[in-house]
Amino acid sequence: MKLTRLFTVLLLVLVGAAAVPSTARTQISTYRLEIRKAEVVDNEYNVFFSLLGSSQQAIKKVDPATIKVTDADNPDTILNTGESQIKLLADRSDRRVAVMFVVANTRAFNNKTSNSRTAIKEFVQRMRTNGDIVGMVTYGTAYRDIPFSPDISAVASQIEGIKDGDDGDPRIFTALGRGVQRFALDLDQQQIDLRYMVIISDGAGAWVGRKDRSFVDTKTTRLARKFKEMEITPIIVGYGALGDADEPGLQFLGQLASQANGTYREAKDPEEVLNYTDAAFNEIYGAHVMTFNSRTLAGGQQHKI
């Protein structure tokens, strides 16, 4: 039996003595815990979650004693999880990850020496080759997509052959929609534990020909809803021409990440594009899998996530 959204995981003030310096414990409100997935299989409960620090860096050491499971309707009631275990996703070879890249490929974006291709290639080359899969959509006035594949090295080599797109209005909504569609087309019959879309873009094209903000807001909301329905977590690196957070394209990217429960990092220069794509890798493979058996959670009983 596999059920999702069964229970809530709450992070107590003690994030783990070995994980967080004592000087940081007074700033616990700056830590971010995101539950990516919850399931029950043969009475074994699994919670996949990411824990990010104040600088949005993945925290990889978590003491199981500091994690408590509660019913969202009764947050004061701590459920008995027995001898729970927490392992990094990187150490769980039985858990598969799908990563789809959606990357701007216009001359204007590439002329800013965005480092996006180098960043993606380095990311892909570090991926596990024992079941994880990767795909890619690049876009300018048109898009090109590479279907999901378990052949990590083959996808990495295709990145080398990508040519610069042309000038014109980027079709960012079309590219993002295609990225979502690839999950449905390629993964329909596959058991994938976590799904991510890593987006590297300036957001250009979202506002082309649109004077009414409500149009972009509506499309963003619909796209975010689709991400949630398909359990895709967006991790976005925004890199604008002016390095200005007020750029409409960057605002759109930040809004999408917020509404889809993803992560947004804004790069100010090409070096930060590399660093934040590396941070995306650490966020994915530095995610945690909490496993436990519970006598408290009876079969058929639901707990809101």
Short mmCIF file of C-alpha atoms in Angstrom, two decimals:
data_model
loop_
_atom_site.label_atom_id
_atom_site.label_comp_id
_atom_site.label_asym_id
_atom_site.label_seq_id
_atom_site.Cartn_x
_atom_site.Cartn_y
_atom_site.Cartn_z
CA MET A 1 0.00 0.00 0.00
CA LYS A 2 1.28 3.45 -0.89
CA LEU A 3 -0.36 6.55 0.53
CA THR A 4 0.81 10.14 0.29
CA ARG A 5 0.24 13.10 2.57
CA LEU A 6 -0.22 10.95 5.63
CA PHE A 7 1.51 12.81 8.38
CA THR A 8 3.40 15.92 9.36
CA VAL A 9 7.03 16.06 10.42
CA LEU A 10 7.88 18.88 12.78
CA LEU A 11 11.44 20.01 13.42
CA LEU A 12 12.04 20.73 17.09
CA VAL A 13 14.31 23.52 18.30
CA LEU A 14 17.16 21.05 18.71
CA VAL A 15 18.07 20.43 15.11
CA GLY A 16 20.85 18.16 16.26
CA ALA A 17 23.80 19.10 18.37
CA ALA A 18 26.20 17.69 15.83
CA ALA A 19 24.44 19.33 12.92
CA VAL A 20 24.05 22.96 13.94
CA PRO A 21 26.63 25.15 15.72
CA SER A 22 25.47 26.43 19.09
CA THR A 23 25.60 29.99 17.80
CA ALA A 24 22.99 29.11 15.19
CA ARG A 25 20.41 27.54 17.48
CA THR A 26 19.02 30.88 18.51
CA GLN A 27 18.24 31.50 14.83
CA ILE A 28 16.20 28.34 14.31
CA SER A 29 13.41 30.27 12.60
CA THR A 30 15.72 30.76 9.62
CA TYR A 31 15.86 27.03 8.95
CA ARG A 32 13.52 25.60 6.37
CA LEU A 33 12.08 22.09 6.46
CA GLU A 34 10.21 20.90 3.36
CA ILE A 35 8.52 17.51 3.18
CA ARG A 36 8.93 16.24 -0.39
CA LYS A 37 7.03 12.99 -0.09
CA ALA A 38 5.40 10.70 2.47
CA GLU A 39 4.44 7.09 1.86
CA VAL A 40 3.56 3.81 3.51
CA VAL A 41 4.76 0.55 1.96
CA ASP A 42 4.11 -2.76 3.75
CA ASN A 43 3.65 -0.98 7.07
CA GLU A 44 6.97 0.82 6.67
CA TYR A 45 6.62 4.58 6.84
CA ASN A 46 8.92 6.80 4.80
CA VAL A 47 9.21 10.57 4.91
CA PHE A 48 11.43 12.33 2.37
CA PHE A 49 12.40 15.83 3.47
CA SER A 50 14.91 18.60 2.79
CA LEU A 51 16.44 20.76 5.50
CA LEU A 52 18.05 24.01 4.40
CA GLY A 53 20.01 26.45 6.50
CA SER A 54 19.77 30.23 6.56
CA SER A 55 21.93 30.49 3.41
CA GLN A 56 19.78 27.81 1.67
CA GLN A 57 22.53 25.23 1.98
CA ALA A 58 21.53 21.63 2.63
CA ILE A 59 22.02 20.43 6.21
CA LYS A 60 23.13 16.82 5.92
CA LYS A 61 23.46 15.75 9.55
CA VAL A 62 20.20 15.25 11.41
CA ASP A 63 19.76 13.37 14.67
CA PRO A 64 16.60 11.18 14.53
CA ALA A 65 15.96 12.04 18.18
CA THR A 66 15.30 15.65 17.18
CA ILE A 67 12.60 14.83 14.63
CA LYS A 68 9.06 14.31 15.86
CA VAL A 69 6.00 13.20 13.91
CA THR A 70 2.66 14.79 14.74
CA ASP A 71 -0.86 14.83 13.37
CA ALA A 72 -1.41 18.23 11.77
CA ASP A 73 -4.88 18.37 13.34
CA ASN A 74 -3.43 17.64 16.78
CA PRO A 75 0.06 19.18 16.75
CA ASP A 76 0.50 18.71 20.51
CA THR A 77 0.25 14.95 20.12
CA ILE A 78 3.58 13.33 19.23
CA LEU A 79 3.14 9.99 17.48
CA ASN A 80 5.27 7.03 18.47
CA THR A 81 7.70 6.20 15.66
CA GLY A 82 9.80 3.68 17.58
CA GLU A 83 13.38 3.26 16.40
CA SER A 84 13.38 5.59 13.40
CA GLN A 85 16.28 5.88 10.99
CA ILE A 86 17.34 8.87 8.91
CA LYS A 87 19.63 8.47 5.94
CA LEU A 88 20.74 10.78 3.16
CA LEU A 89 19.12 10.16 -0.20
CA ALA A 90 22.65 9.86 -1.62
CA ASP A 91 23.17 6.80 0.59
CA ARG A 92 19.91 5.10 -0.41
CA SER A 93 20.70 3.33 -3.66
CA ASP A 94 17.21 1.80 -3.60
CA ARG A 95 15.64 5.25 -3.99
CA ARG A 96 15.49 6.74 -7.49
CA VAL A 97 15.59 10.39 -8.48
CA ALA A 98 14.48 12.09 -11.71
CA VAL A 99 15.95 15.48 -12.60
CA MET A 100 14.71 17.55 -15.54
CA PHE A 101 16.68 20.65 -16.50
CA VAL A 102 14.94 23.59 -18.15
CA VAL A 103 17.51 26.12 -19.30
CA ALA A 104 17.38 29.41 -21.20
CA ASN A 105 19.38 29.20 -24.41
CA THR A 106 19.07 32.58 -26.07
CA ARG A 107 22.02 34.58 -27.34
CA ALA A 108 21.18 37.34 -24.90
CA PHE A 109 21.28 34.93 -21.95
CA ASN A 110 24.40 33.10 -23.11
CA ASN A 111 26.21 36.35 -23.89
CA LYS A 112 26.04 37.12 -20.19
CA THR A 113 28.41 34.15 -19.82
CA SER A 114 25.81 32.50 -17.63
CA ASN A 115 27.93 29.35 -17.16
CA SER A 116 24.70 27.36 -17.37
CA ARG A 117 26.01 24.57 -19.59
CA THR A 118 29.14 24.11 -17.52
CA ALA A 119 27.01 24.05 -14.37
CA ILE A 120 24.62 21.46 -15.81
CA LYS A 121 27.38 19.23 -17.12
CA GLU A 122 29.13 19.23 -13.73
CA PHE A 123 25.81 18.42 -12.03
CA VAL A 124 24.99 15.55 -14.40
CA GLN A 125 28.46 14.03 -14.12
CA ARG A 126 27.98 13.77 -10.35
CA MET A 127 24.63 11.99 -10.56
CA ARG A 128 24.30 8.37 -9.53
CA THR A 129 24.33 5.86 -12.38
CA ASN A 130 22.45 3.07 -10.61
CA GLY A 131 18.89 4.11 -11.39
CA ASP A 132 18.63 7.90 -11.40
CA ILE A 133 17.49 9.52 -14.63
CA VAL A 134 17.98 12.93 -16.20
CA GLY A 135 16.48 14.92 -19.07
CA MET A 136 16.70 18.44 -20.39
CA VAL A 137 14.76 21.18 -22.18
CA THR A 138 16.60 24.18 -23.65
CA TYR A 139 14.65 27.05 -25.10
CA GLY A 140 14.80 30.29 -27.03
CA THR A 141 12.15 31.13 -29.60
CA ALA A 142 11.71 27.35 -29.83
CA TYR A 143 12.64 24.50 -27.55
CA ARG A 144 14.70 21.36 -27.81
CA ASP A 145 14.23 18.53 -25.39
CA ILE A 146 16.27 15.51 -24.36
CA PRO A 147 13.99 12.77 -22.99
CA PHE A 148 14.65 11.27 -19.57
CA SER A 149 17.40 8.67 -19.69
CA PRO A 150 19.26 6.51 -17.18
CA ASP A 151 22.35 6.85 -19.38
CA ILE A 152 23.87 9.76 -17.49
CA SER A 153 27.04 9.93 -19.59
CA ALA A 154 25.07 10.02 -22.84
CA VAL A 155 23.02 12.99 -21.64
CA ALA A 156 26.20 14.74 -20.48
CA SER A 157 27.71 14.31 -23.95
CA GLN A 158 24.58 15.75 -25.61
CA ILE A 159 25.00 18.92 -23.59
CA GLU A 160 28.26 19.52 -25.47
CA GLY A 161 26.38 19.55 -28.77
CA ILE A 162 23.78 22.16 -27.84
CA LYS A 163 24.07 25.23 -30.05
CA ASP A 164 23.11 28.74 -29.04
CA GLY A 165 19.51 29.64 -29.68
CA ASP A 166 18.53 32.64 -31.75
CA ASP A 167 17.39 36.08 -30.70
CA GLY A 168 13.73 36.75 -30.20
CA ASP A 169 11.08 36.33 -27.57
CA PRO A 170 11.90 33.30 -25.40
CA ARG A 171 9.07 30.78 -25.00
CA ILE A 172 9.60 30.12 -21.32
CA PHE A 173 6.07 28.95 -20.52
CA THR A 174 6.17 26.51 -23.44
CA ALA A 175 9.53 25.15 -22.26
CA LEU A 176 8.38 24.72 -18.67
CA GLY A 177 5.21 23.02 -19.88
CA ARG A 178 7.29 20.68 -22.00
CA GLY A 179 9.49 19.86 -19.01
CA VAL A 180 6.41 18.91 -16.99
CA GLN A 181 5.09 16.90 -19.91
CA ARG A 182 8.29 14.86 -20.09
CA PHE A 183 7.59 13.55 -16.59
CA ALA A 184 4.23 12.24 -17.78
CA LEU A 185 5.58 10.87 -21.08
CA ASP A 186 8.75 9.20 -19.81
CA LEU A 187 7.99 8.18 -16.23
CA ASP A 188 4.45 6.85 -16.47
CA GLN A 189 5.42 3.23 -15.76
CA GLN A 190 8.54 3.89 -13.69
CA GLN A 191 8.94 3.90 -9.93
CA ILE A 192 10.56 7.23 -9.13
CA ASP A 193 10.83 8.37 -5.53
CA LEU A 194 11.61 12.07 -6.00
CA ARG A 195 11.06 14.37 -8.97
CA TYR A 196 12.90 17.64 -9.46
CA MET A 197 13.04 20.32 -12.14
CA VAL A 198 16.19 22.45 -12.06
CA ILE A 199 15.54 25.72 -13.90
CA ILE A 200 18.33 28.11 -14.92
CA SER A 201 16.88 31.22 -16.51
CA ASP A 202 16.45 34.98 -16.50
CA GLY A 203 12.69 34.57 -16.77
CA ALA A 204 12.66 36.55 -20.01
CA GLY A 205 9.63 35.85 -22.16
CA ALA A 206 7.14 35.51 -19.33
CA TRP A 207 5.97 39.10 -19.83
CA VAL A 208 6.32 39.39 -23.60
CA GLY A 209 3.27 41.16 -24.99
CA ARG A 210 1.58 41.14 -21.58
CA LYS A 211 0.66 44.45 -20.01
CA ASP A 212 -1.76 42.91 -17.54
CA ARG A 213 0.00 41.30 -14.57
CA SER A 214 -3.00 39.06 -13.95
CA PHE A 215 -2.20 37.04 -17.10
CA VAL A 216 1.25 36.07 -15.86
CA ASP A 217 -0.06 35.51 -12.33
CA THR A 218 -2.74 33.14 -13.63
CA LYS A 219 -0.32 31.15 -15.76
CA THR A 220 2.14 30.95 -12.88
CA THR A 221 -0.55 29.67 -10.51
CA ARG A 222 -1.66 27.03 -13.01
CA LEU A 223 1.91 25.90 -13.60
CA ALA A 224 2.63 25.72 -9.85
CA ARG A 225 -0.53 23.66 -9.35
CA LYS A 226 0.67 21.23 -12.02
CA PHE A 227 4.03 20.90 -10.27
CA LYS A 228 2.27 19.98 -7.04
CA GLU A 229 -0.12 17.53 -8.72
CA MET A 230 2.80 15.68 -10.30
CA GLU A 231 4.98 15.96 -7.16
CA ILE A 232 7.71 17.88 -9.00
CA THR A 233 9.88 20.16 -6.89
CA PRO A 234 11.32 23.16 -8.78
CA ILE A 235 14.80 24.37 -7.86
CA ILE A 236 15.40 27.63 -9.66
CA VAL A 237 18.56 29.63 -10.34
CA GLY A 238 17.61 33.09 -11.54
CA TYR A 239 20.24 35.11 -13.36
CA GLY A 240 19.19 38.44 -14.84
CA ALA A 241 20.92 40.75 -17.27
CA LEU A 242 20.95 43.61 -14.78
CA GLY A 243 21.35 41.59 -11.61
CA ASP A 244 18.27 43.41 -10.36
CA ALA A 245 15.76 41.53 -8.19
CA ASP A 246 13.05 43.86 -9.52
CA GLU A 247 13.37 42.49 -13.05
CA PRO A 248 9.93 41.12 -14.04
CA GLY A 249 11.41 37.84 -15.25
CA LEU A 250 13.17 37.20 -11.96
CA GLN A 251 10.01 38.11 -10.07
CA PHE A 252 8.16 35.47 -12.06
CA LEU A 253 10.76 32.80 -11.24
CA GLY A 254 10.66 33.62 -7.54
CA GLN A 255 6.87 33.53 -7.57
CA LEU A 256 6.84 30.13 -9.28
CA ALA A 257 9.25 28.66 -6.73
CA SER A 258 7.21 30.02 -3.84
CA GLN A 259 3.87 28.75 -5.11
CA ALA A 260 5.22 25.31 -6.03
CA ASN A 261 7.04 24.82 -2.68
CA GLY A 262 10.39 24.93 -4.43
CA THR A 263 13.64 26.82 -3.90
CA TYR A 264 14.75 30.04 -5.57
CA ARG A 265 18.32 31.30 -5.59
CA GLU A 266 19.27 34.46 -7.43
CA ALA A 267 22.74 34.65 -8.97
CA LYS A 268 24.48 37.99 -9.34
CA ASP A 269 27.29 36.73 -11.59
CA PRO A 270 28.34 33.63 -13.58
CA GLU A 271 30.28 32.22 -10.64
CA GLU A 272 27.12 32.21 -8.54
CA VAL A 273 25.30 30.34 -11.33
CA LEU A 274 27.86 27.56 -10.82
CA ASN A 275 27.62 27.75 -7.04
CA TYR A 276 23.83 27.73 -6.93
CA THR A 277 23.56 24.84 -9.38
CA ASP A 278 25.95 22.98 -7.10
CA ALA A 279 23.67 23.94 -4.19
CA ALA A 280 20.76 22.45 -6.14
CA PHE A 281 22.66 19.17 -6.41
CA ASN A 282 23.34 19.18 -2.67
CA GLU A 283 19.70 19.99 -1.93
CA ILE A 284 18.57 16.96 -3.95
CA TYR A 285 21.11 14.40 -2.83
CA GLY A 286 21.37 15.93 0.64
CA ALA A 287 17.67 15.25 1.20
CA HIS A 288 16.80 12.87 4.02
CA VAL A 289 14.76 9.69 4.14
CA MET A 290 13.20 8.99 7.53
CA THR A 291 12.03 5.39 7.94
CA PHE A 292 10.05 3.93 10.81
CA ASN A 293 7.36 1.45 11.84
CA SER A 294 4.53 2.74 14.00
CA ARG A 295 1.94 1.05 16.15
CA THR A 296 0.20 4.37 16.61
CA LEU A 297 -0.59 4.88 12.93
CA ALA A 298 -3.23 2.27 12.23
CA GLY A 299 -3.94 0.92 8.77
CA GLY A 300 -6.26 3.22 6.83
CA GLN A 301 -5.70 6.08 9.27
CA GLN A 302 -4.82 9.37 7.62
CA HIS A 303 -2.76 12.22 8.99
CA LYS A 304 -2.51 15.49 7.11
CA ILE A 305 0.93 16.46 5.90
#
